[in-house]
Every structure is written in structure tokens, then in C-alpha cells.
Short mmCIF file of C-alpha atoms in Angstrom, two decimals:
data_model
loop_
_atom_site.label_atom_id
_atom_site.label_comp_id
_atom_site.label_asym_id
_atom_site.label_seq_id
_atom_site.Cartn_x
_atom_site.Cartn_y
_atom_site.Cartn_z
CA MET A 24 16.76 -67.73 14.56
CA GLU A 25 13.65 -66.03 13.80
CA ASN A 26 10.49 -68.21 14.49
CA PRO A 27 9.79 -69.70 11.35
CA ARG A 28 5.98 -70.47 12.47
CA ARG A 29 5.10 -66.30 12.13
CA GLY A 30 4.37 -64.61 9.33
CA GLU A 31 6.07 -61.23 8.91
CA ASP A 32 2.68 -59.57 10.62
CA GLY A 33 3.49 -61.81 13.59
CA GLN A 34 0.37 -64.15 12.65
CA HIS A 35 0.79 -68.02 11.89
CA ALA A 36 2.06 -68.90 8.55
CA SER A 37 0.38 -71.56 6.74
CA PRO A 38 2.32 -74.18 4.56
CA PHE A 39 -1.06 -74.77 2.31
CA ASN A 40 -0.55 -71.61 0.29
CA THR A 41 2.61 -70.12 -0.73
CA VAL A 42 4.84 -71.42 1.93
CA ASN A 43 6.05 -74.95 2.22
CA ALA A 44 5.97 -77.04 5.91
CA GLN A 45 9.26 -78.46 5.56
CA GLU A 46 10.97 -74.63 5.39
CA HIS A 47 9.35 -73.69 8.75
CA ALA A 48 10.54 -76.76 11.17
CA ASP A 49 13.31 -78.51 11.81
CA LEU A 50 12.79 -81.90 9.85
CA SER A 51 13.79 -85.45 10.42
CA GLN A 52 15.46 -87.56 7.92
CA GLN A 53 11.91 -88.85 7.10
CA GLY A 54 10.93 -85.17 6.07
CA GLU A 55 8.42 -84.77 8.88
CA PRO A 56 8.62 -81.94 11.29
CA LYS A 57 9.89 -82.70 14.75
CA TYR A 58 8.02 -81.93 18.06
CA ASN A 59 8.91 -81.65 21.71
CA LYS A 60 6.69 -82.88 24.67
CA ASN A 61 4.53 -79.74 24.20
CA MET A 62 3.64 -80.45 20.81
CA GLU A 63 5.52 -77.21 19.32
CA PRO A 64 7.67 -77.73 16.55
CA LEU A 65 11.52 -78.13 17.15
CA LEU A 66 13.60 -75.60 15.45
CA SER A 67 17.35 -76.37 14.32
CA SER A 68 18.52 -74.82 17.76
CA ASP A 69 16.63 -77.18 19.68
CA PRO A 70 18.87 -79.79 21.67
CA VAL A 71 16.13 -82.33 21.81
CA GLN A 72 16.53 -84.24 18.60
CA THR A 73 15.65 -87.85 17.83
CA SER A 74 17.07 -90.52 15.76
CA PRO A 75 14.37 -91.94 13.03
CA GLN A 76 17.20 -94.77 12.11
CA ILE A 77 15.89 -96.64 15.40
CA VAL A 78 12.94 -98.34 13.72
CA LEU A 79 15.32 -99.97 11.48
CA ALA A 80 17.62 -101.04 14.17
CA LEU A 81 14.93 -103.06 15.72
CA THR A 82 15.00 -105.64 12.98
CA PRO A 83 18.89 -107.20 13.70
CA ILE A 84 17.77 -106.63 17.71
CA ILE A 85 14.67 -108.90 17.09
CA GLY A 86 16.86 -111.48 15.36
CA VAL A 87 19.26 -111.71 18.57
CA ALA A 88 16.19 -111.65 20.85
CA TYR A 89 14.85 -115.22 18.85
CA LEU A 90 18.25 -116.67 18.68
CA ILE A 91 18.36 -116.10 22.73
CA HIS A 92 15.00 -117.15 23.27
CA THR A 93 15.08 -120.29 21.17
CA ARG A 94 18.79 -121.20 23.04
CA VAL A 95 17.16 -120.71 26.62
CA ARG A 96 14.14 -122.53 25.87
CA ARG A 97 16.06 -125.59 25.15
CA ARG A 98 17.75 -125.86 28.25
CA TYR A 99 14.86 -124.47 30.52
CA PRO A 100 11.81 -125.73 28.97
CA ARG A 101 8.44 -124.09 29.40
CA THR A 102 6.28 -125.01 32.49
CA LEU A 103 3.76 -123.06 32.44
CA PRO A 104 0.86 -123.09 29.43
CA THR A 105 1.41 -120.73 26.53
CA LEU A 106 -1.66 -118.20 25.24
CA THR A 107 -1.07 -118.96 21.54
CA SER A 108 -0.58 -121.92 19.66
CA LEU A 109 1.85 -119.95 17.25
CA LYS A 110 5.07 -120.92 17.22
CA VAL A 111 8.18 -118.65 18.44
CA GLY A 112 9.30 -118.57 14.86
CA GLU A 113 6.07 -117.30 13.86
CA LEU A 114 5.76 -114.59 16.65
CA TYR A 115 9.42 -113.29 16.09
CA GLY A 116 8.69 -113.33 12.30
CA TRP A 117 5.70 -110.95 12.63
CA MET A 118 7.81 -108.65 15.00
CA ALA A 119 10.91 -108.42 12.40
CA MET A 120 8.48 -107.58 9.77
CA VAL A 121 6.90 -104.48 11.33
CA PRO A 122 9.73 -102.26 11.32
CA VAL A 123 10.54 -103.49 7.95
CA ALA A 124 6.95 -102.59 6.85
CA SER A 125 7.47 -99.33 8.87
CA HIS A 126 10.52 -98.65 6.61
CA TYR A 127 8.60 -98.63 3.40
CA VAL A 128 5.40 -96.69 5.33
CA LEU A 129 7.91 -94.04 6.35
CA MET A 130 9.16 -93.53 2.52
CA LYS A 131 5.72 -93.37 1.28
CA LYS A 132 4.92 -90.66 4.25
CA THR A 133 8.13 -88.55 3.62
CA GLN A 134 6.93 -88.02 0.03
CA VAL A 135 3.29 -86.98 1.20
CA VAL A 136 4.76 -84.48 3.91
CA GLN A 137 7.17 -83.20 1.72
CA ASP A 138 4.68 -82.50 -1.00
CA LYS A 139 2.90 -79.31 -0.33
CA ASP A 140 -0.33 -80.26 -2.07
CA LEU A 141 -0.25 -83.72 -0.64
CA LEU A 142 0.15 -82.14 2.94
CA THR A 143 -2.79 -80.06 2.01
CA LEU A 144 -5.14 -83.37 1.47
CA GLU A 145 -3.59 -85.05 4.53
CA ALA A 146 -4.19 -81.97 6.90
CA PHE A 147 -7.84 -81.46 5.60
CA ALA A 148 -8.34 -85.16 6.01
CA ARG A 149 -7.44 -85.00 9.76
CA HIS A 150 -9.22 -81.85 10.07
CA GLU A 151 -12.45 -83.48 9.09
CA THR A 152 -12.14 -85.69 12.02
CA MET A 153 -13.84 -82.84 13.76
CA ARG A 154 -16.62 -83.35 11.75
CA LEU A 155 -17.89 -86.67 13.20
CA PRO A 156 -20.86 -85.55 14.60
CA GLU A 157 -22.27 -84.57 11.40
CA LEU A 158 -21.02 -87.72 9.54
CA ALA A 159 -22.89 -89.62 12.36
CA ARG A 160 -26.11 -87.67 11.72
CA TRP A 161 -25.43 -88.39 7.86
CA HIS A 162 -24.94 -92.22 8.68
CA ALA A 163 -28.18 -92.28 10.75
CA LYS A 164 -30.38 -91.09 8.05
CA HIS A 165 -28.83 -93.46 5.57
CA PRO A 166 -27.86 -96.60 7.23
CA ASN A 167 -28.18 -98.86 4.66
CA ILE A 168 -26.45 -97.51 1.33
CA ALA A 169 -24.00 -99.98 0.21
CA PRO A 170 -23.14 -99.36 -3.06
CA SER A 171 -24.94 -100.74 -6.39
CA PHE A 172 -23.21 -101.81 -9.13
CA ASN A 173 -25.09 -100.23 -11.54
CA GLY A 174 -23.24 -96.46 -11.05
CA GLU A 175 -26.05 -95.21 -8.40
CA SER A 176 -25.67 -94.93 -4.84
CA ARG A 177 -28.50 -95.47 -2.28
CA ASP A 178 -27.95 -92.22 -0.63
CA GLY A 179 -28.66 -90.27 -3.75
CA SER A 180 -25.43 -88.80 -3.89
CA LYS A 181 -23.41 -88.29 -7.15
CA ARG A 182 -20.50 -90.06 -7.41
CA PRO A 183 -17.38 -89.83 -9.54
CA VAL A 184 -17.01 -93.48 -10.69
CA PRO A 185 -19.62 -96.48 -10.50
CA ALA A 186 -18.82 -99.20 -8.45
CA GLU A 187 -17.30 -102.24 -9.85
CA PRO A 188 -17.13 -106.07 -8.72
CA THR A 189 -13.74 -106.09 -9.11
CA PHE A 190 -10.81 -106.60 -6.49
CA GLU A 191 -9.00 -103.23 -7.24
CA TRP A 192 -12.31 -101.17 -6.79
CA THR A 193 -13.18 -103.56 -3.45
CA HIS A 194 -9.78 -102.85 -2.32
CA ASN A 195 -9.66 -99.03 -3.01
CA HIS A 196 -12.86 -98.51 -1.35
CA MET A 197 -12.98 -101.18 1.64
CA TRP A 198 -11.19 -98.87 3.85
CA ALA A 199 -14.12 -96.12 3.82
CA PRO A 200 -17.33 -96.32 5.42
CA ASP A 201 -19.61 -95.95 2.12
CA SER A 202 -22.02 -93.28 4.38
CA ALA A 203 -18.88 -91.37 4.58
CA TYR A 204 -18.11 -91.77 0.86
CA GLY A 205 -21.48 -90.33 0.13
CA PHE A 206 -21.06 -88.00 2.80
CA TYR A 207 -18.21 -86.03 1.03
CA CYS A 208 -19.46 -86.85 -2.50
CA ARG A 209 -22.29 -84.18 -1.53
CA LYS A 210 -19.62 -81.71 0.07
CA LEU A 211 -16.94 -81.77 -2.56
CA TYR A 212 -17.85 -83.61 -5.66
CA GLU A 213 -21.20 -82.47 -6.41
CA ARG A 214 -20.41 -78.80 -5.42
CA PHE A 215 -17.16 -78.45 -7.18
CA ALA A 216 -16.72 -80.93 -9.86
CA ASP A 217 -18.19 -78.64 -12.68
CA LYS A 218 -15.87 -75.85 -11.41
CA TYR A 219 -12.81 -77.74 -11.78
CA PRO A 220 -13.36 -80.05 -14.55
CA ASP A 221 -9.47 -80.87 -15.03
CA ILE A 222 -9.73 -83.10 -11.97
CA SER A 223 -10.33 -86.14 -13.70
CA PRO A 224 -12.90 -88.88 -12.22
CA GLN A 225 -10.10 -90.99 -11.08
CA ASP A 226 -8.89 -88.29 -9.01
CA TRP A 227 -11.58 -87.31 -7.52
CA ASP A 228 -12.22 -91.00 -6.09
CA ILE A 229 -8.80 -90.87 -4.85
CA CYS A 230 -9.54 -87.77 -2.60
CA ILE A 231 -12.96 -88.86 -1.36
CA SER A 232 -11.92 -92.06 -1.00
CA TYR A 233 -8.80 -90.98 1.22
CA ILE A 234 -10.96 -88.27 2.99
CA ALA A 235 -13.61 -90.61 3.71
CA ALA A 236 -11.62 -93.60 5.42
CA THR A 237 -9.38 -90.96 7.15
CA ALA A 238 -12.37 -88.81 8.60
CA GLY A 239 -14.61 -91.48 8.59
CA GLY A 240 -13.43 -93.59 11.89
CA ASN A 241 -12.90 -96.75 10.08
CA SER A 242 -10.89 -98.68 12.84
CA THR A 243 -7.92 -101.42 11.83
CA PRO A 244 -8.80 -104.74 13.27
CA PHE A 245 -6.74 -104.63 16.29
CA ASN A 246 -9.33 -106.50 18.17
CA PHE A 247 -9.43 -109.65 16.43
CA LEU A 248 -5.93 -109.96 17.75
CA GLY A 249 -7.49 -110.32 21.33
CA TYR A 250 -9.93 -112.82 20.15
CA THR A 251 -7.33 -115.07 19.54
CA VAL A 252 -6.40 -115.65 22.93
CA PRO A 253 -9.46 -117.29 23.65
CA PHE A 254 -9.36 -120.02 21.08
CA ALA A 255 -5.75 -120.80 22.01
CA MET A 256 -6.78 -121.48 25.61
CA LEU A 257 -9.69 -123.31 24.73
CA ALA A 258 -7.04 -125.66 22.22
CA ARG A 259 -4.80 -126.27 25.59
CA ARG A 260 -7.75 -127.10 28.11
CA TRP A 261 -9.97 -128.63 25.71
CA PRO A 262 -7.53 -131.45 23.85
CA ILE A 263 -10.00 -133.14 21.75
CA MET A 264 -8.57 -134.43 18.53
CA LEU A 265 -11.09 -133.19 16.16
CA ILE A 266 -11.44 -129.38 18.07
CA THR A 267 -7.88 -128.52 18.71
CA PRO A 268 -6.97 -128.35 15.20
CA LEU A 269 -9.66 -126.28 14.18
CA LEU A 270 -9.36 -123.84 17.42
CA ASN A 271 -5.68 -123.64 16.30
CA GLY A 272 -6.64 -122.73 12.49
CA LEU A 273 -8.95 -120.04 13.78
CA GLN A 274 -6.63 -118.38 15.82
CA ARG A 275 -3.70 -118.52 12.97
CA GLY A 276 -6.36 -117.16 10.59
CA LEU A 277 -7.47 -114.14 12.87
CA PHE A 278 -3.82 -113.20 13.69
CA TYR A 279 -2.86 -113.20 10.04
CA TYR A 280 -5.71 -111.53 9.10
CA SER A 281 -5.09 -108.71 11.60
CA ALA A 282 -1.53 -108.53 10.88
CA PHE A 283 -2.02 -108.17 6.87
CA PHE A 284 -4.65 -105.55 7.35
CA VAL A 285 -2.91 -103.40 10.24
CA LEU A 286 -0.02 -103.24 7.97
CA MET A 287 -1.90 -102.77 4.72
CA HIS A 288 -4.35 -99.83 6.39
CA THR A 289 -1.33 -98.24 7.72
CA TYR A 290 0.94 -98.52 4.21
CA ARG A 291 -2.21 -97.49 1.84
CA HIS A 292 -3.02 -94.39 3.74
CA TRP A 293 0.24 -92.91 2.53
CA ALA A 294 0.46 -94.43 -0.69
CA TYR A 295 -2.86 -93.72 -1.82
CA PRO A 296 -2.40 -89.75 -2.06
CA LEU A 297 0.60 -90.36 -4.43
CA THR A 298 -1.53 -91.72 -6.86
CA LEU A 299 -3.34 -88.70 -7.91
CA GLN A 300 -2.55 -87.29 -11.26
CA ASN A 301 -3.33 -83.46 -10.76
CA LYS A 302 -2.69 -82.83 -7.13
CA GLN A 303 -2.29 -79.01 -7.72
CA ARG A 304 -6.06 -78.71 -8.69
CA VAL A 305 -7.21 -81.35 -5.81
CA ALA A 306 -5.54 -79.19 -3.24
CA GLU A 307 -6.66 -75.82 -4.89
CA MET A 308 -10.32 -77.23 -4.63
CA LEU A 309 -9.70 -78.52 -0.95
CA ARG A 310 -8.43 -74.71 -0.13
CA GLU A 311 -11.45 -73.20 -1.73
CA ALA A 312 -13.86 -75.49 -0.74
CA TYR A 313 -13.48 -75.49 3.33
CA TYR A 314 -11.09 -72.48 3.35
CA LEU A 315 -7.75 -74.14 4.95
CA ASP A 316 -6.29 -71.07 5.12
CA ARG A 317 -8.82 -69.40 7.31
CA ALA A 318 -9.14 -71.84 9.87
CA PRO A 319 -7.22 -71.79 13.25
CA ARG A 320 -3.98 -73.71 14.02
CA PHE A 321 -4.94 -76.86 15.51
CA LEU A 322 -2.90 -80.02 16.71
CA LEU A 323 -4.01 -83.04 14.80
CA PRO A 324 -5.09 -85.81 16.57
CA THR A 325 -4.01 -89.31 18.11
CA PRO A 326 -0.05 -90.30 17.48
CA PRO A 327 1.78 -90.97 14.94
CA PHE A 328 -0.31 -88.68 13.07
CA THR A 329 0.63 -85.39 14.86
CA SER A 330 3.49 -84.66 12.56
CA ILE A 331 1.55 -82.14 10.60
CA PRO A 332 0.71 -78.50 12.06
CA TYR A 333 -2.34 -76.58 10.77
CA LEU A 334 -1.12 -73.30 10.74
CA ARG A 335 -3.59 -69.88 9.83
CA ASP A 336 -2.57 -67.87 6.76
CA PRO A 337 -1.14 -64.42 7.58
CA ARG A 338 -3.23 -62.26 5.52
CA SER A 339 -6.42 -64.39 6.94
CA PRO A 340 -8.10 -62.47 9.94
CA THR A 341 -7.31 -63.28 13.56
CA THR A 342 -9.92 -65.46 15.92
CA LYS A 343 -10.66 -62.04 17.37
CA ASP A 344 -11.20 -59.97 14.35
CA ARG A 345 -14.05 -62.70 13.25
#
């Protein structure tokens, strides 16, 4: 089978121009390219294949583990102090919710990866993580740029939509640092808004928010899960009538806060691009703005987002020619 990663002239083919990414690599049932241990796309002839159904298969396994756990604890009560005040049902309920939520995340991820235009946006956002030093310098110059609700930004950047004191606006923009949002308003919106008048302000806002949230390094609150352990230990070592319920409540609050935002952050990452109304023009703007078809191939950082290769266009010059 001919290597689909290369064009007719032997150069790498690009999924961001005329060729769709899923036509070049063997895909899983979720529509994403498969890779071997060396991060090379798997072809149909490759023997190493993985089943995507393993995620959903974890749900009944967790249910069986919960039943076994409760039966064992009834017969052999715990003698060591616990690390959490959460009940067994709460812990297993959280673990069962993860594969269920992952199923819906994969549904959205499939739609993004299988769409050439949305794949361009995703790859561009991942590519922008290499611009973090430049973004850090921008943030150092504009440390206090929280958006005001009069349509103007404190960093002086022109914005596609004004800030609004509404839940929907806050939810859509809370994932991206405002410094990163202003940075990409300058880099994209101010330069290409006049050239692409058919891109609506809402689509500009979605595009910039998505890129800023991905490239801005906004971390999910995993560390809050670790903060719950000291609260739980204090609640058991310091059994004061008024303090123990307070510490238990703090632990539960931090746990559920982290659980909600971790799942919501991942789901929104793949669902938000699907709200674009004119994704074709947005993808064209990104190709023109940052010359995606001229960049050399690279692998996207940090699993599980290593499933989208960046391939050079066969019409563009090689690295040696430039």
C-alpha cells in the first residue's frame, strides 16, 4: 500500500488544503488517526490496532467493582483511617461518570477530526502553543486587562464582540486568559476582519476564544483534588463538633468543583468549534494568516491530543529550500 503521508513529489501531504486527514491514515471508529509507539500514523496493513470500545466497557466494570467493594467492607470493616470523607458510592459514581462523559467527548471529537475545516482550527490552536514565550511577553506588558463591560479592552485591542455580564458570555470566555484573547484579537481580528467581512463577529469570537483557551495555557483545576486530602485528614484527626462538618464540606465542594470543571473543560474543547456558522471561511483565514500549508511537519504536544498530524503541503518548499 502506498504511503498516504506523501504527495506525488515525495513531500508530505497536508490535510489543511485539498486533502482530508482521514483519507491519509488508518482511522479508529472515533474518526481519529491511529498511531504506533513512534507516533507514526498506522496504515490499514499495520497489525497494531486498538479498540475504542474499551472506554465504554469500563462503566459496567466499575459497577461490578463497587458491588465487590461494598460486600467485602461489610464482612471485613476498614481498620485504617480513610483519606477522604467521601462515601464509597460517591467515589465510584465519579469513576463511572468519567467513561460516560468521555463517550460524549469522543462524539464531539469525532466531528471535529473528521471535518477538514475544524481540523484546521484544532491544529492551528495546537501549533500556537509554540508561541507561548511571545504570549508570555504580551502578558507581561498587559498584566491587568480584565475586560470591561463597555465593549473596550484595557490592552487596546479591538474585539469582535463586547463583554457582557451574562452567564453565557462568562461561560464561553472563562476558559481563556484575557491576555491570550487580546493577543489573538491583535494577531487575527484586527488584521483580517476587513478582508473577511463574511465572518460574523460571533464566529470571530468563537475562533479567538478557542485558540486563546488552547494556546494560552489555561490549566484545569486538577490541583484542587489534591487540596481535599489535608481537609479530610484534619476532619479525622481533629474531631471537633463544629469543625468536622466544615472540613468535610470543604472537601466535598473542592472535589465536585474539580470534577465538574475537568469534564466540562474537555467537553467544551471539542464541542465549541462545532458552533461555528462559517467554518470554511474561518479555516481559509487561518491558512492565509499563518501559512499552515508551508509549515514543516510536527507532532502535537501532550496526549491525548497527539492524534492530529501537521503535514507540509506538497506544493510548498522543503525546509532545505527555505
